[in-house]
Coordinates of C-alpha atoms in Angstrom, one line a residue:
M1 CA -82.9 92.2 -2.1
E2 CA -80.0 91.8 0.3
Q3 CA -80.7 88.0 0.5
N4 CA -80.6 87.7 -3.3
K5 CA -77.4 89.6 -3.5
Q6 CA -75.9 87.3 -0.8
L7 CA -77.0 84.2 -2.7
K8 CA -75.6 85.5 -5.9
F9 CA -72.3 86.3 -4.2
E10 CA -72.0 82.9 -2.6
S11 CA -72.7 81.0 -5.9
P12 CA -69.3 79.7 -7.2
S13 CA -68.2 80.6 -10.6
F14 CA -67.6 78.1 -13.4
I15 CA -63.8 78.3 -13.0
T16 CA -64.1 77.8 -9.2
R17 CA -66.3 74.8 -9.7
I18 CA -64.0 73.2 -12.3
K19 CA -60.9 73.8 -10.1
S20 CA -62.7 72.2 -7.2
M21 CA -63.7 69.1 -9.2
L22 CA -60.4 68.8 -10.9
S23 CA -58.6 68.8 -7.5
V24 CA -60.8 66.0 -6.3
D25 CA -60.4 64.0 -9.5
F26 CA -56.7 64.4 -9.6
Y27 CA -56.5 63.4 -6.0
R28 CA -58.5 60.2 -6.7
L29 CA -56.4 59.5 -9.8
F30 CA -53.0 59.9 -8.0
H31 CA -54.2 57.7 -5.1
T32 CA -55.5 54.9 -7.4
P33 CA -53.1 52.0 -8.1
L34 CA -54.9 51.6 -11.4
F35 CA -53.3 54.8 -12.8
Y36 CA -49.8 53.5 -12.1
I37 CA -50.6 50.1 -13.4
F38 CA -51.7 51.4 -16.7
I39 CA -48.7 53.8 -16.9
A40 CA -46.5 50.7 -16.5
I41 CA -48.5 48.8 -19.1
A42 CA -47.9 51.7 -21.6
A43 CA -44.2 51.3 -21.1
I44 CA -44.2 47.6 -21.5
I45 CA -46.3 47.6 -24.7
P46 CA -43.6 49.0 -27.0
A47 CA -41.0 46.7 -25.4
M48 CA -43.1 43.7 -26.2
I49 CA -43.8 44.9 -29.7
I50 CA -40.2 45.7 -30.6
G51 CA -39.0 42.6 -28.8
T52 CA -41.1 40.4 -31.1
T53 CA -40.9 42.3 -34.3
G54 CA -37.5 43.9 -34.3
M55 CA -35.2 41.2 -33.0
E56 CA -32.8 39.7 -35.6
G57 CA -33.8 36.2 -36.6
S58 CA -37.4 36.5 -35.4
Q59 CA -40.2 35.3 -37.7
T60 CA -41.7 38.8 -37.9
G61 CA -38.4 40.6 -37.6
A62 CA -38.8 42.4 -40.9
I63 CA -41.9 44.4 -39.7
F64 CA -39.9 46.9 -37.7
T65 CA -36.6 48.3 -39.1
N66 CA -36.7 51.6 -37.2
T67 CA -37.4 52.3 -33.5
W68 CA -39.8 55.1 -34.3
Q69 CA -42.1 52.8 -36.3
A70 CA -43.4 51.8 -32.8
I71 CA -44.5 55.4 -32.4
A72 CA -46.3 56.0 -35.7
V73 CA -46.5 54.7 -39.3
E74 CA -44.5 56.4 -42.0
K75 CA -47.5 57.9 -43.7
P76 CA -51.3 57.9 -43.0
L77 CA -52.5 54.3 -43.5
Y78 CA -56.1 53.7 -42.6
V79 CA -56.2 50.2 -44.2
I80 CA -53.6 48.0 -42.4
E81 CA -51.3 45.9 -44.5
N82 CA -49.5 44.2 -41.6
I83 CA -49.6 44.1 -37.8
G84 CA -46.6 46.4 -37.5
Q85 CA -48.6 49.3 -39.0
Y86 CA -51.2 48.9 -36.3
A87 CA -48.8 48.3 -33.4
N88 CA -47.8 51.9 -32.4
M89 CA -48.7 54.6 -29.9
N90 CA -52.4 54.4 -31.0
M91 CA -52.5 51.3 -28.7
V92 CA -52.3 53.7 -25.8
F93 CA -55.8 54.9 -26.7
I94 CA -57.1 51.4 -26.5
F95 CA -55.7 50.6 -23.1
G96 CA -56.5 54.2 -22.0
G97 CA -60.1 53.6 -22.8
I98 CA -60.1 50.5 -20.5
M99 CA -58.5 52.6 -17.8
V100 CA -61.1 55.3 -18.1
S101 CA -63.9 52.8 -17.9
I102 CA -62.6 51.3 -14.7
F103 CA -61.8 54.8 -13.2
I104 CA -65.3 56.2 -13.9
G105 CA -67.0 52.9 -13.2
H106 CA -65.6 53.1 -9.7
D107 CA -67.4 56.4 -9.2
Y108 CA -70.7 54.7 -9.6
K109 CA -69.8 51.5 -7.8
S110 CA -68.5 53.4 -4.7
G111 CA -71.5 55.7 -4.6
Y112 CA -69.3 58.8 -5.2
V113 CA -71.5 60.0 -8.0
K114 CA -74.6 59.9 -5.8
Q115 CA -72.8 61.9 -3.2
L116 CA -71.4 64.3 -5.8
F117 CA -74.7 65.1 -7.6
T118 CA -76.4 65.6 -4.3
T119 CA -74.1 68.5 -3.4
H120 CA -72.9 69.5 -6.9
A121 CA -75.7 69.8 -9.4
K122 CA -73.7 70.8 -12.5
K123 CA -73.4 67.7 -14.7
Q124 CA -71.3 69.5 -17.2
D125 CA -68.6 70.1 -14.6
Y126 CA -68.5 66.3 -14.0
M127 CA -68.0 65.7 -17.8
I128 CA -65.4 68.3 -18.2
S129 CA -63.4 67.4 -15.1
K130 CA -63.4 63.7 -16.0
S131 CA -62.4 64.3 -19.6
L132 CA -59.5 66.5 -18.5
T133 CA -58.3 64.2 -15.8
C134 CA -58.5 61.1 -18.0
A135 CA -56.8 63.0 -20.9
F136 CA -53.9 63.8 -18.5
A137 CA -53.7 60.1 -17.6
M138 CA -53.4 59.2 -21.3
V139 CA -50.8 61.8 -21.9
C140 CA -48.8 60.2 -19.1
M141 CA -49.3 56.8 -20.8
C142 CA -48.0 58.4 -24.0
G143 CA -44.9 59.5 -22.1
T144 CA -44.1 56.1 -20.7
Y145 CA -44.8 54.5 -24.0
L146 CA -42.2 56.8 -25.6
V147 CA -39.6 55.9 -22.9
G148 CA -40.3 52.2 -23.3
T149 CA -39.9 52.6 -27.1
V150 CA -36.5 54.3 -26.8
L151 CA -35.2 51.7 -24.3
A152 CA -36.5 48.7 -26.3
G153 CA -35.1 50.1 -29.6
A154 CA -31.7 50.7 -28.0
L155 CA -31.6 47.2 -26.5
V156 CA -32.6 45.5 -29.7
G157 CA -30.3 47.7 -31.8
L158 CA -32.9 49.2 -34.2
S159 CA -32.1 52.3 -36.1
F160 CA -33.1 55.7 -34.6
K161 CA -32.8 57.6 -37.9
V162 CA -35.7 59.9 -38.4
N163 CA -36.8 63.4 -39.5
F164 CA -36.8 65.0 -36.1
G165 CA -39.3 67.7 -36.9
S166 CA -41.8 65.1 -38.2
L167 CA -41.3 62.9 -35.2
V168 CA -42.0 65.9 -32.8
C169 CA -45.2 66.7 -34.8
A170 CA -46.3 63.1 -34.7
L171 CA -45.8 62.9 -30.9
L172 CA -47.6 66.3 -30.4
G173 CA -50.5 65.0 -32.5
K174 CA -50.8 61.8 -30.5
V175 CA -50.7 63.7 -27.2
I176 CA -53.2 66.2 -28.4
M177 CA -55.6 63.4 -29.4
S178 CA -55.7 62.3 -25.8
L179 CA -58.3 64.9 -25.0
G180 CA -60.7 63.8 -27.8
W181 CA -60.3 60.1 -26.8
A182 CA -60.8 60.8 -23.1
S183 CA -64.0 62.7 -23.9
L184 CA -65.3 59.9 -26.0
Y185 CA -64.6 57.3 -23.3
T186 CA -66.2 59.5 -20.6
F187 CA -69.3 59.9 -22.9
L188 CA -69.4 56.1 -23.4
N189 CA -69.2 55.4 -19.7
V190 CA -72.0 57.9 -19.0
I191 CA -74.2 56.0 -21.5
F192 CA -73.3 52.5 -20.1
R193 CA -72.8 53.6 -16.5
K194 CA -75.0 50.8 -15.3
Y195 CA -73.3 48.1 -17.4
F196 CA -69.6 48.0 -16.5
A197 CA -68.6 45.2 -18.8
V198 CA -70.4 46.9 -21.7
S199 CA -68.6 50.2 -21.1
I200 CA -65.2 48.4 -21.2
L201 CA -66.1 46.5 -24.4
S202 CA -67.4 49.7 -26.1
S203 CA -64.3 51.6 -25.2
F204 CA -62.1 48.8 -26.6
F205 CA -64.3 48.6 -29.7
F206 CA -64.0 52.3 -30.6
G207 CA -60.4 52.5 -29.5
T208 CA -59.4 49.9 -32.1
G209 CA -60.8 52.2 -34.8
I210 CA -62.6 49.3 -36.5
L211 CA -65.3 51.6 -37.9
I212 CA -62.7 53.8 -39.6
I213 CA -60.7 50.9 -40.8
G214 CA -63.9 49.5 -42.4
A215 CA -64.6 52.9 -44.0
A216 CA -61.1 53.1 -45.3
A217 CA -61.4 49.7 -46.9
I218 CA -64.1 51.2 -49.0
L219 CA -62.9 54.8 -49.5
G220 CA -59.2 54.1 -49.4
N221 CA -56.7 56.5 -47.7
S222 CA -59.1 59.4 -48.0
A223 CA -58.2 62.6 -46.1
V224 CA -61.8 62.9 -45.1
L225 CA -61.2 60.2 -42.5
N226 CA -58.9 62.7 -40.6
I227 CA -62.0 64.4 -39.2
F228 CA -62.6 61.4 -36.9
L229 CA -60.6 60.6 -33.8
Y230 CA -59.0 57.4 -35.1
G231 CA -58.4 59.1 -38.5
S232 CA -56.5 62.0 -36.9
S233 CA -54.6 59.6 -34.6
V234 CA -53.3 57.8 -37.7
Y235 CA -52.7 61.2 -39.5
A236 CA -50.1 61.9 -36.8
C237 CA -47.4 59.9 -38.5
L238 CA -43.6 60.1 -39.2
S239 CA -44.2 62.4 -42.2
S240 CA -46.3 64.9 -40.1
N241 CA -45.9 68.6 -40.2
F242 CA -47.4 71.6 -38.5
V243 CA -50.6 71.2 -40.5
S244 CA -50.9 67.7 -39.1
V245 CA -50.7 69.0 -35.6
L246 CA -53.4 71.6 -36.3
V247 CA -55.7 69.0 -37.8
C248 CA -55.2 66.8 -34.7
L249 CA -55.9 69.8 -32.4
L250 CA -59.0 70.8 -34.2
C251 CA -60.4 67.3 -34.3
S252 CA -59.6 66.6 -30.7
V253 CA -61.2 69.9 -29.5
V254 CA -64.3 69.6 -31.7
W255 CA -65.1 66.0 -30.7
S256 CA -64.4 66.9 -27.0
V257 CA -67.0 69.6 -27.1
I258 CA -69.5 67.3 -28.9
Y259 CA -69.0 64.4 -26.4
N260 CA -69.1 66.7 -23.4
V261 CA -72.4 68.4 -24.6
L262 CA -74.0 65.0 -25.3
G263 CA -72.8 63.5 -22.1
T264 CA -74.1 66.5 -20.1
Y265 CA -77.5 66.2 -21.8
I266 CA -77.7 62.5 -21.0
L267 CA -76.8 63.1 -17.3
N268 CA -79.4 65.9 -17.1
K269 CA -82.2 63.7 -18.6
S270 CA -81.6 60.4 -16.9
D271 CA -81.0 58.7 -13.6
V272 CA -77.3 59.1 -12.9
Y273 CA -77.2 56.8 -9.8

């Protein structure tokens, strides 16, 4: 009886386990050059977009007339009419997916996963910790993307006129969606853990939202598309409001739970090494 009590007492709680794994994952993240490289890339992307689509006299100069168009479209558009409607903060989720693939792929290549699951049997903790850590990384990328947008817009001389409340809601929606995207990419990398190139390609494929764009070509700009990650990411636009933020939050959380449950199941049922 005393031995059972001692074992029960020594068993760490869920919160304790998650804190422990998060501390390790954040340490690895902050000490990985990859993290800072992708943060820099996120800042450069809007500068390149605005530089080529907003400069007076350029062939595509008419695409962007306002700085904030590099953040989000004016209204939810799931069928793209021109490249300017695609080139916004949603691109962070494409490059973020590649970053997640490399970050998690290193876990398997370095043997970290084998060591981890030898001493830490809870596969759900791995999924949750990786999802949260990678979501944080993408939030940071959204931040530097915003900075790059403002600086590029000011240098090119584009207008900054905008409905401030809608802009804030759009930014909140994009940031919130980082959790759902990070969970999706973590899930994909669990599936393709033995095939690094495939995991990167799959992250890029889903990050571009090709499936939703294809569905939108048939259904049109249907609100039903907002229940998907890419749909909600597009729904966070320059005409957003508080309801838009709630939709993004609900979508991001629900898909995060789904992907974490599925990822945990796969890890429990297969060879993780």
